PDB file of C-alpha atoms in Angstrom:
ATOM      1  CA  MET R   1      64.160  36.367 -26.566  1.00 67.00           C
ATOM      2  CA  THR R   2      60.514  37.170 -27.069  1.00 87.00           C
ATOM      3  CA  THR R   3      57.809  34.585 -27.852  1.00 89.00           C
ATOM      4  CA  THR R   4      54.785  35.905 -29.757  1.00 92.00           C
ATOM      5  CA  LEU R   5      51.912  34.673 -31.948  1.00 95.00           C
ATOM      6  CA  ARG R   6      51.686  35.741 -35.552  1.00 96.00           C
ATOM      7  CA  PRO R   7      48.373  35.229 -37.425  1.00 97.00           C
ATOM      8  CA  ALA R   8      48.749  32.689 -40.293  1.00 97.00           C
ATOM      9  CA  GLU R   9      45.416  33.534 -41.815  1.00 97.00           C
ATOM     10  CA  PRO R  10      42.505  35.954 -41.454  1.00 97.00           C
ATOM     11  CA  LEU R  11      39.896  35.340 -38.842  1.00 97.00           C
ATOM     12  CA  GLN R  12      37.655  32.576 -40.192  1.00 97.00           C
ATOM     13  CA  GLN R  13      33.879  32.581 -39.856  1.00 95.00           C
ATOM     14  CA  ASN R  14      32.925  28.930 -40.376  1.00 95.00           C
ATOM     15  CA  PRO R  15      29.660  27.442 -41.764  1.00 94.00           C
ATOM     16  CA  ASP R  16      28.807  25.901 -38.314  1.00 90.00           C
ATOM     17  CA  GLY R  17      28.750  29.414 -36.794  1.00 92.00           C
ATOM     18  CA  THR R  18      32.159  29.199 -35.137  1.00 95.00           C
ATOM     19  CA  ARG R  19      35.143  31.441 -35.577  1.00 96.00           C
ATOM     20  CA  SER R  20      38.733  30.198 -35.754  1.00 97.00           C
ATOM     21  CA  ARG R  21      42.229  31.306 -36.662  1.00 98.00           C
ATOM     22  CA  ARG R  22      45.633  29.724 -37.130  1.00 98.00           C
ATOM     23  CA  TYR R  23      48.786  31.250 -35.648  1.00 97.00           C
ATOM     24  CA  GLN R  24      52.485  30.721 -35.886  1.00 97.00           C
ATOM     25  CA  VAL R  25      54.403  30.658 -32.580  1.00 96.00           C
ATOM     26  CA  CYS R  26      57.463  32.812 -33.151  1.00 95.00           C
ATOM     27  CA  VAL R  27      60.634  33.674 -31.160  1.00 94.00           C
ATOM     28  CA  ASN R  28      62.041  36.954 -32.379  1.00 91.00           C
ATOM     29  CA  SER R  29      60.046  36.546 -35.544  1.00 89.00           C
ATOM     30  CA  ARG R  30      61.369  33.018 -36.126  1.00 94.00           C
ATOM     31  CA  PRO R  31      58.611  30.387 -36.375  1.00 95.00           C
ATOM     32  CA  VAL R  32      58.990  27.646 -33.769  1.00 95.00           C
ATOM     33  CA  GLY R  33      55.510  26.149 -33.684  1.00 96.00           C
ATOM     34  CA  ARG R  34      51.842  26.565 -34.460  1.00 96.00           C
ATOM     35  CA  MET R  35      48.520  26.985 -32.712  1.00 96.00           C
ATOM     36  CA  ASP R  36      44.882  26.787 -33.806  1.00 97.00           C
ATOM     37  CA  ILE R  37      42.150  28.397 -31.728  1.00 98.00           C
ATOM     38  CA  GLY R  38      38.438  28.670 -32.321  1.00 98.00           C
ATOM     39  CA  THR R  39      35.049  28.915 -30.576  1.00 97.00           C
ATOM     40  CA  HIS R  40      33.106  25.815 -29.557  1.00 94.00           C
ATOM     41  CA  PRO R  41      30.600  24.364 -32.081  1.00 90.00           C
ATOM     42  CA  VAL R  42      28.222  23.217 -29.304  1.00 86.00           C
ATOM     43  CA  PHE R  43      28.881  25.408 -26.263  1.00 89.00           C
ATOM     44  CA  GLY R  44      28.790  28.517 -28.439  1.00 89.00           C
ATOM     45  CA  GLU R  45      30.659  31.859 -28.870  1.00 93.00           C
ATOM     46  CA  ALA R  46      31.272  32.111 -25.085  1.00 94.00           C
ATOM     47  CA  VAL R  47      33.655  29.123 -25.110  1.00 95.00           C
ATOM     48  CA  ALA R  48      36.987  28.984 -26.895  1.00 97.00           C
ATOM     49  CA  ARG R  49      39.043  25.900 -27.826  1.00 97.00           C
ATOM     50  CA  ILE R  50      42.749  25.430 -28.302  1.00 97.00           C
ATOM     51  CA  MET R  51      42.327  22.969 -31.182  1.00 96.00           C
ATOM     52  CA  SER R  52      46.069  22.365 -31.561  1.00 95.00           C
ATOM     53  CA  LEU R  53      49.322  23.610 -30.072  1.00 95.00           C
ATOM     54  CA  ARG R  54      52.664  22.351 -31.175  1.00 93.00           C
ATOM     55  CA  ILE R  55      56.208  23.469 -30.482  1.00 94.00           C
ATOM     56  CA  GLU R  56      58.980  22.060 -32.668  1.00 93.00           C
ATOM     57  CA  GLU R  57      61.511  19.853 -30.944  1.00 90.00           C
ATOM     58  CA  PRO R  58      64.485  22.215 -30.783  1.00 90.00           C
ATOM     59  CA  ASP R  59      62.481  24.840 -28.931  1.00 90.00           C
ATOM     60  CA  ARG R  60      60.671  22.706 -26.468  1.00 89.00           C
ATOM     61  CA  ARG R  61      61.190  22.937 -22.706  1.00 87.00           C
ATOM     62  CA  ARG R  62      61.922  26.604 -22.955  1.00 89.00           C
ATOM     63  CA  GLY R  63      58.471  27.950 -22.027  1.00 92.00           C
ATOM     64  CA  ARG R  64      57.329  28.542 -25.609  1.00 93.00           C
ATOM     65  CA  GLY R  65      54.180  26.484 -25.127  1.00 93.00           C
ATOM     66  CA  THR R  66      53.311  28.242 -21.916  1.00 94.00           C
ATOM     67  CA  VAL R  67      53.547  31.675 -23.603  1.00 95.00           C
ATOM     68  CA  ALA R  68      51.412  30.473 -26.500  1.00 95.00           C
ATOM     69  CA  ALA R  69      48.727  29.055 -24.260  1.00 95.00           C
ATOM     70  CA  LEU R  70      48.611  32.247 -22.208  1.00 96.00           C
ATOM     71  CA  ALA R  71      48.329  34.263 -25.422  1.00 96.00           C
ATOM     72  CA  ALA R  72      45.416  31.959 -26.550  1.00 97.00           C
ATOM     73  CA  GLU R  73      43.593  33.058 -23.349  1.00 97.00           C
ATOM     74  CA  GLU R  74      44.025  36.704 -24.312  1.00 97.00           C
ATOM     75  CA  ILE R  75      42.693  35.973 -27.747  1.00 97.00           C
ATOM     76  CA  ALA R  76      39.708  34.244 -26.277  1.00 97.00           C
ATOM     77  CA  ARG R  77      39.025  37.134 -23.908  1.00 97.00           C
ATOM     78  CA  GLY R  78      39.166  39.487 -26.914  1.00 96.00           C
ATOM     79  CA  TRP R  79      36.470  37.343 -28.554  1.00 96.00           C
ATOM     80  CA  GLY R  80      34.232  37.702 -25.464  1.00 96.00           C
ATOM     81  CA  CYS R  81      34.743  34.099 -24.248  1.00 97.00           C
ATOM     82  CA  ARG R  82      34.246  33.163 -20.682  1.00 95.00           C
ATOM     83  CA  ARG R  83      35.858  29.715 -20.798  1.00 95.00           C
ATOM     84  CA  ILE R  84      38.592  27.976 -22.768  1.00 97.00           C
ATOM     85  CA  GLU R  85      38.995  24.276 -23.370  1.00 96.00           C
ATOM     86  CA  ALA R  86      41.490  21.844 -24.801  1.00 96.00           C
ATOM     87  CA  MET R  87      41.790  18.138 -25.548  1.00 94.00           C
ATOM     88  CA  VAL R  88      45.170  17.083 -24.068  1.00 93.00           C
ATOM     89  CA  PRO R  89      46.980  13.861 -24.805  1.00 91.00           C
ATOM     90  CA  ALA R  90      47.666  11.636 -21.825  1.00 85.00           C
ATOM     91  CA  GLU R  91      50.493   9.400 -22.988  1.00 73.00           C
ATOM     92  CA  ALA R  92      53.682   9.667 -20.990  1.00 50.00           C
ATOM     93  CA  GLU R  93      55.882  10.164 -24.019  1.00 45.00           C
ATOM     94  CA  ALA R  94      53.624  12.663 -25.702  1.00 45.00           C
ATOM     95  CA  GLU R  95      55.167  15.476 -27.688  1.00 44.00           C
ATOM     96  CA  ALA R  96      54.461  19.018 -26.713  1.00 43.00           C
ATOM     97  CA  GLU R  97      51.153  19.094 -28.582  1.00 50.00           C
ATOM     98  CA  ALA R  98      47.594  19.480 -27.499  1.00 54.00           C
ATOM     99  CA  GLY R  99      44.233  19.435 -29.282  1.00 55.00           C
ATOM    100  CA  GLY R 100      43.768  15.918 -30.405  1.00 46.00           C
ATOM    101  CA  ALA R 101      47.062  14.067 -30.571  1.00 42.00           C
ATOM    102  CA  GLU R 102      46.864  10.308 -30.320  1.00 43.00           C
ATOM    103  CA  GLY R 103      49.256   7.847 -28.795  1.00 45.00           C
ATOM    104  CA  ARG R 104      49.471   4.787 -26.560  1.00 47.00           C
ATOM    105  CA  PRO R 105      47.065   4.850 -23.707  1.00 54.00           C
ATOM    106  CA  ALA R 106      48.492   5.899 -20.325  1.00 54.00           C
ATOM    107  CA  GLY R 107      47.880   3.181 -17.752  1.00 51.00           C
ATOM    108  CA  PRO R 108      47.400   3.542 -14.007  1.00 46.00           C
ATOM    109  CA  GLY R 109      50.502   5.072 -12.411  1.00 45.00           C
ATOM    110  CA  ASP R 110      51.946   6.356 -15.721  1.00 52.00           C
ATOM    111  CA  PRO R 111      53.389   9.868 -15.338  1.00 51.00           C
ATOM    112  CA  ALA R 112      51.360  12.598 -17.111  1.00 67.00           C
ATOM    113  CA  GLY R 113      52.568  13.793 -20.450  1.00 82.00           C
ATOM    114  CA  PRO R 114      54.065  17.278 -20.966  1.00 86.00           C
ATOM    115  CA  ALA R 115      50.933  18.722 -22.486  1.00 88.00           C
ATOM    116  CA  PHE R 116      48.920  17.654 -19.452  1.00 90.00           C
ATOM    117  CA  ARG R 117      51.491  19.062 -17.012  1.00 90.00           C
ATOM    118  CA  LEU R 118      51.535  22.394 -18.942  1.00 91.00           C
ATOM    119  CA  ALA R 119      47.658  22.651 -18.884  1.00 93.00           C
ATOM    120  CA  ALA R 120      47.479  21.768 -15.181  1.00 93.00           C
ATOM    121  CA  ALA R 121      50.138  24.363 -14.327  1.00 94.00           C
ATOM    122  CA  LEU R 122      48.122  27.012 -16.132  1.00 95.00           C
ATOM    123  CA  GLY R 123      45.042  26.236 -14.099  1.00 96.00           C
ATOM    124  CA  TYR R 124      43.109  23.912 -16.477  1.00 96.00           C
ATOM    125  CA  VAL R 125      40.887  21.311 -14.815  1.00 94.00           C
ATOM    126  CA  VAL R 126      39.993  17.832 -16.083  1.00 94.00           C
ATOM    127  CA  ARG R 127      36.311  17.526 -16.807  1.00 92.00           C
ATOM    128  CA  ASN R 128      36.243  14.153 -18.530  1.00 92.00           C
ATOM    129  CA  TYR R 129      38.648  11.827 -20.371  1.00 92.00           C
ATOM    130  CA  ASN R 130      38.804   9.169 -22.997  1.00 95.00           C
ATOM    131  CA  MET R 131      39.912   5.614 -22.213  1.00 96.00           C
ATOM    132  CA  GLU R 132      40.813   2.775 -24.582  1.00 96.00           C
ATOM    133  CA  LYS R 133      41.595  -0.912 -24.439  1.00 97.00           C
ATOM    134  CA  VAL R 134      43.021  -3.269 -27.023  1.00 97.00           C
ATOM    135  CA  LEU R 135      40.921  -6.368 -27.339  1.00 97.00           C
ATOM    136  CA  GLY R 136      41.855  -9.987 -27.718  1.00 94.00           C
ATOM    137  CA  GLU R 137      40.466 -12.477 -30.178  1.00 93.00           C
ATOM    138  CA  VAL R 138      38.291 -14.531 -27.783  1.00 95.00           C
ATOM    139  CA  PRO R 139      35.136 -12.923 -26.378  1.00 96.00           C
ATOM    140  CA  PRO R 140      35.093 -12.910 -22.549  1.00 96.00           C
ATOM    141  CA  ALA R 141      32.489 -15.027 -20.803  1.00 96.00           C
ATOM    142  CA  LEU R 142      29.823 -13.318 -18.761  1.00 97.00           C
ATOM    143  CA  PRO R 143      29.410 -14.293 -15.110  1.00 96.00           C
ATOM    144  CA  LYS R 144      27.252 -17.344 -14.395  1.00 96.00           C
ATOM    145  CA  GLY R 145      23.539 -16.438 -14.560  1.00 96.00           C
ATOM    146  CA  SER R 146      24.078 -13.300 -16.644  1.00 97.00           C
ATOM    147  CA  ARG R 147      23.226 -12.813 -20.267  1.00 97.00           C
ATOM    148  CA  GLY R 148      22.747  -9.900 -22.695  1.00 97.00           C
ATOM    149  CA  ARG R 149      19.769  -9.365 -24.986  1.00 97.00           C
ATOM    150  CA  PRO R 150      18.632  -6.591 -27.387  1.00 97.00           C
ATOM    151  CA  MET R 151      16.758  -3.721 -25.835  1.00 97.00           C
ATOM    152  CA  THR R 152      13.117  -3.629 -26.993  1.00 96.00           C
ATOM    153  CA  ASP R 153      11.251  -0.733 -28.454  1.00 95.00           C
ATOM    154  CA  ALA R 154       9.233  -0.463 -25.291  1.00 96.00           C
ATOM    155  CA  GLU R 155      12.415  -0.221 -23.212  1.00 97.00           C
ATOM    156  CA  PHE R 156      14.242   2.207 -25.511  1.00 97.00           C
ATOM    157  CA  GLY R 157      11.978   5.170 -24.954  1.00 95.00           C
ATOM    158  CA  PRO R 158      12.241   5.349 -21.133  1.00 96.00           C
ATOM    159  CA  TRP R 159      15.940   4.475 -21.294  1.00 96.00           C
ATOM    160  CA  SER R 160      16.613   7.324 -23.769  1.00 95.00           C
ATOM    161  CA  VAL R 161      14.955   9.850 -21.497  1.00 95.00           C
ATOM    162  CA  ARG R 162      16.982   8.680 -18.529  1.00 94.00           C
ATOM    163  CA  SER R 163      20.191   8.566 -20.532  1.00 94.00           C
ATOM    164  CA  GLU R 164      19.829  12.095 -21.808  1.00 95.00           C
ATOM    165  CA  ALA R 165      18.984  13.368 -18.361  1.00 95.00           C
ATOM    166  CA  GLU R 166      22.036  11.746 -16.799  1.00 93.00           C
ATOM    167  CA  TYR R 167      24.306  13.025 -19.583  1.00 93.00           C
ATOM    168  CA  THR R 168      23.080  16.546 -19.077  1.00 95.00           C
ATOM    169  CA  ARG R 169      23.485  16.309 -15.295  1.00 92.00           C
ATOM    170  CA  GLY R 170      27.043  15.135 -15.764  1.00 89.00           C
ATOM    171  CA  TRP R 171      27.991  18.251 -17.667  1.00 90.00           C
ATOM    172  CA  ILE R 172      26.152  20.562 -15.218  1.00 93.00           C
ATOM    173  CA  GLU R 173      27.871  18.981 -12.163  1.00 89.00           C
ATOM    174  CA  ARG R 174      31.285  19.794 -13.847  1.00 85.00           C
ATOM    175  CA  GLY R 175      30.740  23.467 -14.378  1.00 83.00           C
ATOM    176  CA  VAL R 176      28.924  23.729 -17.687  1.00 88.00           C
ATOM    177  CA  PRO R 177      25.952  26.123 -17.541  1.00 90.00           C
ATOM    178  CA  GLU R 178      22.606  24.322 -17.797  1.00 94.00           C
ATOM    179  CA  THR R 179      21.645  25.944 -21.153  1.00 92.00           C
ATOM    180  CA  GLU R 180      25.008  24.765 -22.682  1.00 91.00           C
ATOM    181  CA  ALA R 181      24.681  21.316 -21.172  1.00 93.00           C
ATOM    182  CA  ARG R 182      21.154  20.796 -22.535  1.00 94.00           C
ATOM    183  CA  ALA R 183      22.224  22.068 -25.995  1.00 91.00           C
ATOM    184  CA  LYS R 184      25.183  19.712 -26.074  1.00 91.00           C
ATOM    185  CA  THR R 185      22.985  16.727 -25.015  1.00 94.00           C
ATOM    186  CA  ALA R 186      20.366  17.469 -27.720  1.00 93.00           C
ATOM    187  CA  LYS R 187      22.988  17.976 -30.436  1.00 91.00           C
ATOM    188  CA  ASP R 188      25.033  14.866 -29.517  1.00 92.00           C
ATOM    189  CA  HIS R 189      21.931  12.579 -29.377  1.00 92.00           C
ATOM    190  CA  ALA R 190      20.568  14.032 -32.665  1.00 92.00           C
ATOM    191  CA  ALA R 191      23.862  13.366 -34.414  1.00 93.00           C
ATOM    192  CA  LEU R 192      24.385   9.891 -32.993  1.00 95.00           C
ATOM    193  CA  LEU R 193      20.847   8.577 -33.038  1.00 95.00           C
ATOM    194  CA  PRO R 194      19.084  10.081 -36.084  1.00 95.00           C
ATOM    195  CA  ASP R 195      16.899   6.902 -36.383  1.00 95.00           C
ATOM    196  CA  GLY R 196      16.571   6.100 -32.708  1.00 94.00           C
ATOM    197  CA  ARG R 197      17.141   2.530 -31.764  1.00 94.00           C
ATOM    198  CA  ALA R 198      17.544   1.661 -35.470  1.00 95.00           C
ATOM    199  CA  SER R 199      20.473   4.119 -36.012  1.00 96.00           C
ATOM    200  CA  LYS R 200      23.240   2.590 -38.009  1.00 95.00           C
ATOM    201  CA  GLY R 201      26.124   0.968 -36.093  1.00 96.00           C
ATOM    202  CA  MET R 202      24.450   1.213 -32.666  1.00 98.00           C
ATOM    203  CA  LEU R 203      23.705  -1.692 -30.371  1.00 98.00           C
ATOM    204  CA  PHE R 204      21.355  -1.285 -27.412  1.00 98.00           C
ATOM    205  CA  SER R 205      21.379  -4.141 -24.905  1.00 98.00           C
ATOM    206  CA  VAL R 206      19.869  -5.156 -21.597  1.00 98.00           C
ATOM    207  CA  LEU R 207      21.861  -7.272 -19.136  1.00 98.00           C
ATOM    208  CA  GLU R 208      19.758  -9.842 -17.294  1.00 97.00           C
ATOM    209  CA  HIS R 209      20.856 -11.858 -14.284  1.00 96.00           C
ATOM    210  CA  GLU R 210      18.875 -14.923 -13.452  1.00 95.00           C
ATOM    211  CA  GLY R 211      16.107 -13.608 -15.747  1.00 94.00           C
ATOM    212  CA  ALA R 212      15.781 -10.116 -14.216  1.00 95.00           C
ATOM    213  CA  PRO R 213      16.981  -6.929 -15.985  1.00 97.00           C
ATOM    214  CA  VAL R 214      19.884  -5.387 -14.058  1.00 97.00           C
ATOM    215  CA  GLY R 215      21.482  -2.934 -16.439  1.00 97.00           C
ATOM    216  CA  THR R 216      21.834  -1.365 -19.903  1.00 97.00           C
ATOM    217  CA  LEU R 217      24.458  -0.845 -22.524  1.00 98.00           C
ATOM    218  CA  TRP R 218      24.810   1.438 -25.556  1.00 98.00           C
ATOM    219  CA  LEU R 219      27.626   0.404 -27.780  1.00 98.00           C
ATOM    220  CA  ALA R 220      28.690   1.978 -31.137  1.00 98.00           C
ATOM    221  CA  LEU R 221      30.489  -0.054 -33.788  1.00 97.00           C
ATOM    222  CA  ARG R 222      32.819   2.373 -35.598  1.00 91.00           C
ATOM    223  CA  ALA R 223      35.113   1.779 -38.479  1.00 88.00           C
ATOM    224  CA  GLU R 224      38.270   1.307 -36.369  1.00 85.00           C
ATOM    225  CA  GLN R 225      36.941   0.370 -32.931  1.00 94.00           C
ATOM    226  CA  ALA R 226      33.880   0.052 -30.756  1.00 98.00           C
ATOM    227  CA  TYR R 227      32.832   2.767 -28.320  1.00 98.00           C
ATOM    228  CA  VAL R 228      30.758   2.551 -25.157  1.00 98.00           C
ATOM    229  CA  PHE R 229      28.422   5.578 -25.091  1.00 96.00           C
ATOM    230  CA  ASP R 230      26.415   4.591 -22.072  1.00 95.00           C
ATOM    231  CA  VAL R 231      26.615   1.819 -19.530  1.00 96.00           C
ATOM    232  CA  GLU R 232      24.644   1.671 -16.360  1.00 94.00           C
ATOM    233  CA  ALA R 233      23.693  -0.920 -13.703  1.00 94.00           C
ATOM    234  CA  ASP R 234      20.215  -0.352 -12.283  1.00 92.00           C
ATOM    235  CA  ALA R 235      20.384   1.368  -8.885  1.00 87.00           C
ATOM    236  CA  ALA R 236      18.668  -1.508  -7.106  1.00 89.00           C
ATOM    237  CA  HIS R 237      21.289  -3.928  -8.426  1.00 90.00           C
ATOM    238  CA  ARG R 238      24.557  -2.037  -7.939  1.00 88.00           C
ATOM    239  CA  GLY R 239      27.460  -3.372  -5.976  1.00 89.00           C
ATOM    240  CA  ARG R 240      26.914  -6.920  -7.271  1.00 92.00           C
ATOM    241  CA  GLY R 241      29.361  -6.977 -10.231  1.00 94.00           C
ATOM    242  CA  HIS R 242      26.812  -6.126 -12.892  1.00 96.00           C
ATOM    243  CA  GLY R 243      28.841  -3.095 -14.073  1.00 95.00           C
ATOM    244  CA  ARG R 244      31.750  -5.403 -14.816  1.00 96.00           C
ATOM    245  CA  ALA R 245      29.434  -7.865 -16.564  1.00 97.00           C
ATOM    246  CA  LEU R 246      28.119  -5.022 -18.734  1.00 98.00           C
ATOM    247  CA  MET R 247      31.603  -4.089 -19.785  1.00 98.00           C
ATOM    248  CA  LEU R 248      32.439  -7.700 -20.504  1.00 98.00           C
ATOM    249  CA  LEU R 249      29.308  -7.807 -22.685  1.00 98.00           C
ATOM    250  CA  ALA R 250      30.533  -4.713 -24.536  1.00 98.00           C
ATOM    251  CA  GLU R 251      33.914  -6.351 -25.154  1.00 98.00           C
ATOM    252  CA  ALA R 252      32.201  -9.590 -26.323  1.00 98.00           C
ATOM    253  CA  GLN R 253      29.979  -7.698 -28.803  1.00 98.00           C
ATOM    254  CA  SER R 254      32.927  -5.713 -30.068  1.00 98.00           C
ATOM    255  CA  ILE R 255      35.050  -8.766 -30.713  1.00 97.00           C
ATOM    256  CA  ALA R 256      32.079 -10.479 -32.383  1.00 96.00           C
ATOM    257  CA  ALA R 257      31.833  -7.458 -34.684  1.00 96.00           C
ATOM    258  CA  GLY R 258      35.549  -7.771 -35.671  1.00 96.00           C
ATOM    259  CA  LYS R 259      36.778  -4.740 -33.602  1.00 96.00           C
ATOM    260  CA  ARG R 260      40.168  -4.882 -31.955  1.00 95.00           C
ATOM    261  CA  ALA R 261      39.810  -1.955 -29.632  1.00 97.00           C
ATOM    262  CA  ILE R 262      37.131  -0.386 -27.492  1.00 98.00           C
ATOM    263  CA  GLY R 263      36.913   3.150 -26.126  1.00 97.00           C
ATOM    264  CA  LEU R 264      34.772   5.159 -23.761  1.00 97.00           C
ATOM    265  CA  ASN R 265      34.438   8.510 -21.964  1.00 95.00           C
ATOM    266  CA  VAL R 266      34.342   8.922 -18.183  1.00 93.00           C
ATOM    267  CA  PHE R 267      33.614  12.056 -16.224  1.00 91.00           C
ATOM    268  CA  ALA R 268      36.332  13.055 -13.707  1.00 91.00           C
ATOM    269  CA  GLY R 269      35.342  12.151 -10.154  1.00 88.00           C
ATOM    270  CA  ASN R 270      33.238   9.126 -11.071  1.00 90.00           C
ATOM    271  CA  THR R 271      35.454   6.991  -8.837  1.00 91.00           C
ATOM    272  CA  PRO R 272      33.531   3.639  -9.114  1.00 91.00           C
ATOM    273  CA  ALA R 273      33.662   3.820 -12.906  1.00 92.00           C
ATOM    274  CA  GLU R 274      37.325   4.845 -12.905  1.00 92.00           C
ATOM    275  CA  ARG R 275      38.281   1.924 -10.777  1.00 93.00           C
ATOM    276  CA  LEU R 276      36.218  -0.487 -12.819  1.00 95.00           C
ATOM    277  CA  TYR R 277      37.736   0.598 -16.195  1.00 96.00           C
ATOM    278  CA  ALA R 278      41.317   0.585 -14.756  1.00 94.00           C
ATOM    279  CA  SER R 279      40.816  -2.965 -13.372  1.00 96.00           C
ATOM    280  CA  LEU R 280      39.652  -4.099 -16.796  1.00 96.00           C
ATOM    281  CA  GLY R 281      42.805  -2.810 -18.430  1.00 96.00           C
ATOM    282  CA  TYR R 282      41.620   0.483 -19.945  1.00 96.00           C
ATOM    283  CA  GLY R 283      44.195   3.274 -20.321  1.00 94.00           C
ATOM    284  CA  THR R 284      43.650   6.996 -20.666  1.00 93.00           C
ATOM    285  CA  THR R 285      44.361   8.483 -24.111  1.00 93.00           C
ATOM    286  CA  ARG R 286      43.070  12.112 -23.829  1.00 94.00           C
ATOM    287  CA  TYR R 287      41.873  14.525 -21.216  1.00 95.00           C
ATOM    288  CA  ALA R 288      39.169  17.142 -21.827  1.00 94.00           C
ATOM    289  CA  MET R 289      40.360  20.134 -19.773  1.00 95.00           C
ATOM    290  CA  TYR R 290      38.910  23.643 -19.175  1.00 95.00           C
ATOM    291  CA  LYS R 291      39.625  26.913 -17.535  1.00 96.00           C
ATOM    292  CA  HIS R 292      37.300  29.790 -16.657  1.00 95.00           C
ATOM    293  CA  LEU R 293      38.580  33.105 -17.963  1.00 95.00           C
ATOM    294  CA  LEU R 294      38.510  35.985 -15.470  1.00 83.00           C
TER     295      LEU R 294
END
């Protein structure tokens, strides 16, 4: 039996400058799933995205998803793309779907879900991933001698410059060309912080220990949960537990704001951060994976 893709719509030229198209995954002309593919709204026309890929239950575990993903690469090459990306669910019991599915967080030692195994087998590499933690009702206490306070206007400017530089560097170190990395940083910060420190739903804090500033925290208060956009212990004060204290401060602020979950993003290979988040009970929900097209 032959697995093919059948266009479900004409090629779409979207208002944000991207192109996209929906396909049916077919076996001998019988629809067995669907796939959406498009170009990246930030990285540009040279980068494609598998926005969703789903195979219906009766046809799973028969290689249909593999064939569809390989066909997506050929479509991307035809568009002139040099790289293809996908957001892949991490949960162990995930269905055969990629591109933004949600489920329970996968904790340390959990087996990878089928979508992750498929992507890895096809040569996709993890660049970064989302983690999440369900919060309790009582804010955690900070270590003795530590306290959080609002970041001042005088502190915000230098912090913002450093934060953007670190964010850009993180993308470059993981294979994103410098021009694309800088464009993503500029677009993300413009969207998230249109009014700088006064942007709605954003909290910027400084952690002090025994009166001395030792780290910074950027926390967003969203409708459903809180999200840590940036957390950093100052270089001169690392290795003393201040990173953990900053994360406890984030949880305390989130609970005080009525949020019952908190999320964050971590770049793959940032071992100290990965260990810290795992020790605090965060589980992985989605992997951002990519593959260079030859």
